[in-house]
Coordinates of C-alpha atoms in Angstrom, one line a residue:
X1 CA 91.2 -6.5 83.9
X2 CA 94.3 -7.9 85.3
X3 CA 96.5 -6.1 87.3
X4 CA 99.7 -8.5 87.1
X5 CA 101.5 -8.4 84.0
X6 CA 103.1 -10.7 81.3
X7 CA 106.2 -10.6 82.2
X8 CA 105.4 -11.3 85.9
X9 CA 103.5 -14.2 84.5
X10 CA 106.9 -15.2 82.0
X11 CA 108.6 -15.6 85.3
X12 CA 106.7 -18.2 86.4
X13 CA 106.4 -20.6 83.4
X14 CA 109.7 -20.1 82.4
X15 CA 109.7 -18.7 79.0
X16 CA 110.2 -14.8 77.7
X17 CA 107.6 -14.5 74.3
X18 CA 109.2 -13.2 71.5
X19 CA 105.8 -11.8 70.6
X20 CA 103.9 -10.7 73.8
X21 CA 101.0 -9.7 72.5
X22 CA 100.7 -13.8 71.7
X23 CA 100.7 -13.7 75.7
X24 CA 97.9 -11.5 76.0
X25 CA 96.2 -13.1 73.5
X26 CA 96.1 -16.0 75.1
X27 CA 95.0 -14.8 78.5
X28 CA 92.3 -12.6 77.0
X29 CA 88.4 -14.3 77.8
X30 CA 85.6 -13.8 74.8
X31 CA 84.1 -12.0 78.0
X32 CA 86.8 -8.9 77.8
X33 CA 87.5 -9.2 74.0
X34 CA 83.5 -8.5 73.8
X35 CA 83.2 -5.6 76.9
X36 CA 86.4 -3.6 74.7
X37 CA 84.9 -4.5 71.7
X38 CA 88.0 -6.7 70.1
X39 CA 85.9 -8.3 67.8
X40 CA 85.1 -12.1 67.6
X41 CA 88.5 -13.5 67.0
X42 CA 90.3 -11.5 69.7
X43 CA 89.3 -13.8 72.5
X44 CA 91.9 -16.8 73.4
X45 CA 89.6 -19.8 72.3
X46 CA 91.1 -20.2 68.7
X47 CA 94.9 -20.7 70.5
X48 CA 93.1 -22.7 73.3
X49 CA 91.8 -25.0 70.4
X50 CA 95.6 -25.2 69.2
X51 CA 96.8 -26.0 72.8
X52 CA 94.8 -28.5 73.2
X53 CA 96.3 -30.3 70.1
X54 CA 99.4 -29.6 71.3
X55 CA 98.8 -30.8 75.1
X56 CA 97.4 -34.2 73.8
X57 CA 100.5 -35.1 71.5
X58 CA 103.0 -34.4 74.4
X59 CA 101.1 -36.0 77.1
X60 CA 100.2 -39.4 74.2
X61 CA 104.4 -39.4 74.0
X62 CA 105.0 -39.1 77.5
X63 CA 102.3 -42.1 78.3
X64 CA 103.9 -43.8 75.9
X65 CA 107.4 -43.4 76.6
X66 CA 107.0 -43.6 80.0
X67 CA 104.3 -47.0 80.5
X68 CA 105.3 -49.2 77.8
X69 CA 103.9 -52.2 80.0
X70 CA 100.4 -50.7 79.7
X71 CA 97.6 -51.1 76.9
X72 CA 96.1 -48.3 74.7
X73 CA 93.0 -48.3 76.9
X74 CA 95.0 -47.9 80.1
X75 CA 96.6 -45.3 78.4
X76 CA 94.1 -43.0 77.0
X77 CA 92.1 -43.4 80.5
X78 CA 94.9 -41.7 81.8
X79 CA 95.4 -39.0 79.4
X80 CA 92.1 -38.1 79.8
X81 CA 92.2 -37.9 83.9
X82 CA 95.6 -35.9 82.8
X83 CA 94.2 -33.3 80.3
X84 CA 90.4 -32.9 81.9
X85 CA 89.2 -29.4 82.8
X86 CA 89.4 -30.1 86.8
X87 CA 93.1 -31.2 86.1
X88 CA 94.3 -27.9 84.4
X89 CA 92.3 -25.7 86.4
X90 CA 94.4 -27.8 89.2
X91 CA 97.5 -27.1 87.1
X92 CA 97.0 -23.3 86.4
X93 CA 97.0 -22.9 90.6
X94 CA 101.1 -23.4 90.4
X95 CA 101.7 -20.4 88.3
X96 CA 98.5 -18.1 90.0
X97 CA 97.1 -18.3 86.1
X98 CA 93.7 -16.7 87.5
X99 CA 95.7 -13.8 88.1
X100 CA 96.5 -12.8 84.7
X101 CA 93.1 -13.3 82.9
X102 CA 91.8 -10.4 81.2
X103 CA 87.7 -10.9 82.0
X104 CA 84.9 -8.4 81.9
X105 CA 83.6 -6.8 84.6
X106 CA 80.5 -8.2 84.5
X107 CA 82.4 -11.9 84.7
X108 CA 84.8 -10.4 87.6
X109 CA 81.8 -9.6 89.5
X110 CA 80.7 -13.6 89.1
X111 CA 83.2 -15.1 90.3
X112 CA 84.9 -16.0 86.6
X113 CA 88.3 -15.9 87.8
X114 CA 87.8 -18.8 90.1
X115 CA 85.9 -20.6 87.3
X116 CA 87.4 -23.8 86.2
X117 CA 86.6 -24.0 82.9
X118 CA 87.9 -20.4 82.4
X119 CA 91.3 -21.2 84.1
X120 CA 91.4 -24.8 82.5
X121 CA 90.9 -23.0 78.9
X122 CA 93.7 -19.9 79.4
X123 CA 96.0 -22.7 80.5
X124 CA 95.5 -24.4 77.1
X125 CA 95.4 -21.1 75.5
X126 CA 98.9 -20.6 76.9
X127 CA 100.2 -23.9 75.8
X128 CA 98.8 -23.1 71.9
X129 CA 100.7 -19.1 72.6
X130 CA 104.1 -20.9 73.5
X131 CA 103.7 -23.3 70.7
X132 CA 103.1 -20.5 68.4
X133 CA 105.9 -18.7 69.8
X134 CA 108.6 -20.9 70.6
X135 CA 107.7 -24.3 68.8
X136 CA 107.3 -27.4 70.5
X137 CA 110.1 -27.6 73.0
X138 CA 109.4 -24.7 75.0
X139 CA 105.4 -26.0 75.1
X140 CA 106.6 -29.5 75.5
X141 CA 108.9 -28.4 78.9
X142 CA 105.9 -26.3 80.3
X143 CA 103.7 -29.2 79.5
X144 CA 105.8 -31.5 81.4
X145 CA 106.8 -29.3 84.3
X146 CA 103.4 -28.4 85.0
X147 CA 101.4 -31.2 83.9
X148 CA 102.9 -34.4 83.2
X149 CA 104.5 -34.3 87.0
X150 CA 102.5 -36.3 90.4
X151 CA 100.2 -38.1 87.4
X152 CA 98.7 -41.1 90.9
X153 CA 97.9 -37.5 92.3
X154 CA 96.3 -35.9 89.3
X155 CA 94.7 -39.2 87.9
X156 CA 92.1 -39.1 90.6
X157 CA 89.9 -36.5 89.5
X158 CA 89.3 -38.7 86.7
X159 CA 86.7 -41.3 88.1
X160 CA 86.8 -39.5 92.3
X161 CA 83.7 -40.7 92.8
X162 CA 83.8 -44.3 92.0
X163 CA 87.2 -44.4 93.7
X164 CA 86.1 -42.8 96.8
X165 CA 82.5 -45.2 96.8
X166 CA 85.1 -48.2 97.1
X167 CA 87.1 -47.0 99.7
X168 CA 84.2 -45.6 101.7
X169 CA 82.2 -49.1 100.7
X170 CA 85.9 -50.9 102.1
X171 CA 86.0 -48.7 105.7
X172 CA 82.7 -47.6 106.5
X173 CA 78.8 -49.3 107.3
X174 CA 77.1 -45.8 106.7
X175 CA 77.3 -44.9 103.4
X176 CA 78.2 -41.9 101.0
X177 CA 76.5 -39.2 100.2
X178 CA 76.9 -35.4 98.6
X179 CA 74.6 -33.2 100.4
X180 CA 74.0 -29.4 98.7
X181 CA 75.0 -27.1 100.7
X182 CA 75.2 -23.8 99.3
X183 CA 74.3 -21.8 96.2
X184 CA 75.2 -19.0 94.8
X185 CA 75.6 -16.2 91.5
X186 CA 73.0 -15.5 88.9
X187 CA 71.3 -18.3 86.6
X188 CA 74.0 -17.7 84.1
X189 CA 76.7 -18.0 86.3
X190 CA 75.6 -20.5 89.4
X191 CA 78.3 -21.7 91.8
X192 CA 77.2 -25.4 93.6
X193 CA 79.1 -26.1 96.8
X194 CA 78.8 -29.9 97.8
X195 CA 80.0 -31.9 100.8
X196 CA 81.0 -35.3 100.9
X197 CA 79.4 -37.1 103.5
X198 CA 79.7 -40.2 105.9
X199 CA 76.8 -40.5 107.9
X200 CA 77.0 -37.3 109.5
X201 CA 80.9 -36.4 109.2
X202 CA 81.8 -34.3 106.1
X203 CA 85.1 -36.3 104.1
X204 CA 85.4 -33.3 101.5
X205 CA 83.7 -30.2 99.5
X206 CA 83.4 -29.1 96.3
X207 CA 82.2 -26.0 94.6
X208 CA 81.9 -26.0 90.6
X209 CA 79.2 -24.4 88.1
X210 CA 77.2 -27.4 88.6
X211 CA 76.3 -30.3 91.0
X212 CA 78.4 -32.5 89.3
X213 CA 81.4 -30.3 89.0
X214 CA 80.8 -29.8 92.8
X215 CA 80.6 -33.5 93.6
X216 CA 83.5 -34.2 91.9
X217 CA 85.6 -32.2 93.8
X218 CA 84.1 -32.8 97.0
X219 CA 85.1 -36.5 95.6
X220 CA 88.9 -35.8 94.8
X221 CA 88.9 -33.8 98.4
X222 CA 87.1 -37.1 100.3
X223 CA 90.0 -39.2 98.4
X224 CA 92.8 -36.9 100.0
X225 CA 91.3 -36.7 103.0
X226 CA 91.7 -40.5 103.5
X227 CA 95.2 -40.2 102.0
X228 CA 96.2 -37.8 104.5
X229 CA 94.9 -40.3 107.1
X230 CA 96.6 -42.8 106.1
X231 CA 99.8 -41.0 105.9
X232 CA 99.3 -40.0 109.3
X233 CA 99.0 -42.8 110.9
X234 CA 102.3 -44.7 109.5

C-alpha cells in the first residue's frame, strides 16, 4: 500500500477532488482491490477506460489547433507517440505517480510500481477521476500541463528505433545492436534490461516487461544520448 496520500498527490496535479474517494479509486491496481477483496469493479481500469477517452479528445484538439499545416496522418502518428504507454509512464515521473498506487504485496514485491504499464494506466485512470470530478477543464489543464508539453521530446518513443538506426546508419560504419543483458522476477512478472550498442560502446539501456519494451527504451535513451552530444559540442 501506499504511504503518501491524496492530498499530497492533489498538490502536485493541481486540483483538490470534491470526491476523494474518486482519487483513490483511481490509483487503486486490480492487484490490491483483489488482495483486500474490493470486489471486481473496485480496481481503477473502468476510470482508466474513461481517461483514455478523455486524453485522446484533448490531445486530437490540441494537434489540431495547434498544426493546422499538417495532414490527418501526420497527426494521428503523433497522437499516438503522445498517448502510448512509454509516454505516460514518462509523464506520471513529474508528479512521482508510482508513489501513490495502491498494489498488493505480492506486486510490490515484483517490481509493479516501476511497471510501465501500471504507471501508464493510473495516469489515465487519474485523467477519467478528474473528468468525473471536475468536468473537462480541470482534465483538459492536467492533460496539457503534463502531457501536451516538449511533444519533439515525447514523440520519439514513438518509432526510437527506426529513428536511432538512421542516425546511427548516418555517423557510424559498425552497426546497431541491442544486446540482453540482464533478467530478472518471476515468469509472470519478467523485467528485460537491454543495451544499445555500437560496436562495442553502449549508446543507451532499457528495462521493460519484455525485450521489446526494453529495446525501446534503450532506443529513446541512444536517441538522447546523441542529443546530448550534440548539444554539447555547439
Amino acid at each position: 500500500m501506499n504511504i503518501h496520500n491524496n492530498h499530497e498527490l492533489e498538490e502536485k496535479i493541481g486540483y483538490v477532488f470534491h470526491d476523494d474517494s474518486l482519487l483513490t479509486h483511481a490509483l487503486t491496481h486490480s492487484s490490491f482491490a483483489h488482495e483486500s477483496h474490493q470486489g471486481a469493479l473496485a480496481d481503477n481500469e473502468r476510470l482508466e477506460f474513461l481517461g483514455d477517452a478523455v486524453l485522446e479528445l484533448v490531445s486530437s484538439e490540441f494537434l489540431y489547433q495547434n498544426y493546422p499545416d499538417k495532414h490527418e496522418g501526420y497527426l494521428s502518428k503523433l497522437r499516438a507517440s503522445l498517448v502510448c504507454e512509454p509516454t505516460l509512464a514518462y509523464c506520471s515521473e513529474a508528479i512521482d505517480l508510482e508513489k501513490y498506487i495502491l498494489l498488493s504485496f505480492g506486486e510490490e514485491k515484483t517490481g509493479g510500481r516501476k511497471r510501465k504499464s501500471i504507471t501508464s494506466d493510473a495516469f489515465e485512470a487519474l485523467i477519467g477521476a478528474m473528468y468525473l470530478d471536475g468536468g473537462m477543464e480541470p482534465a483538459k489543464q492536467f492533460i496539457l500541463k503534463f502531457v501536451l508539453t516538449d511533444i519533439e521530446h515525447k514523440k520519439l518513443y514513438h518509432d526510437c528505433k527506426t529513428t536511432l538506426q538512421e542516425i546511427v546508419q548516418a555517423r557510424h560504419e559498425e552497426g546497431l545492436s541491442y544486446v540482453l543483458v540482464g533478467e530478472s522476477g518471476p515468469d509472470h512478472a519478467k523485467v528485460f534490461t537491454v543495451e544499445a550498442q555500437v560496436g562495442e560502446t553502449v549508446i543507451g539501456q532499457g528495462t521493460g516487461p519484455s525485450k521489446k519494451a526494453a529495446e525501446q527504451e534503450a532506443a529513446f535513451n541512444g536517441i538522447r544520448f546523441y542529443q546530448q552530444d550534440s548539444t554539447q559540442g555547439e
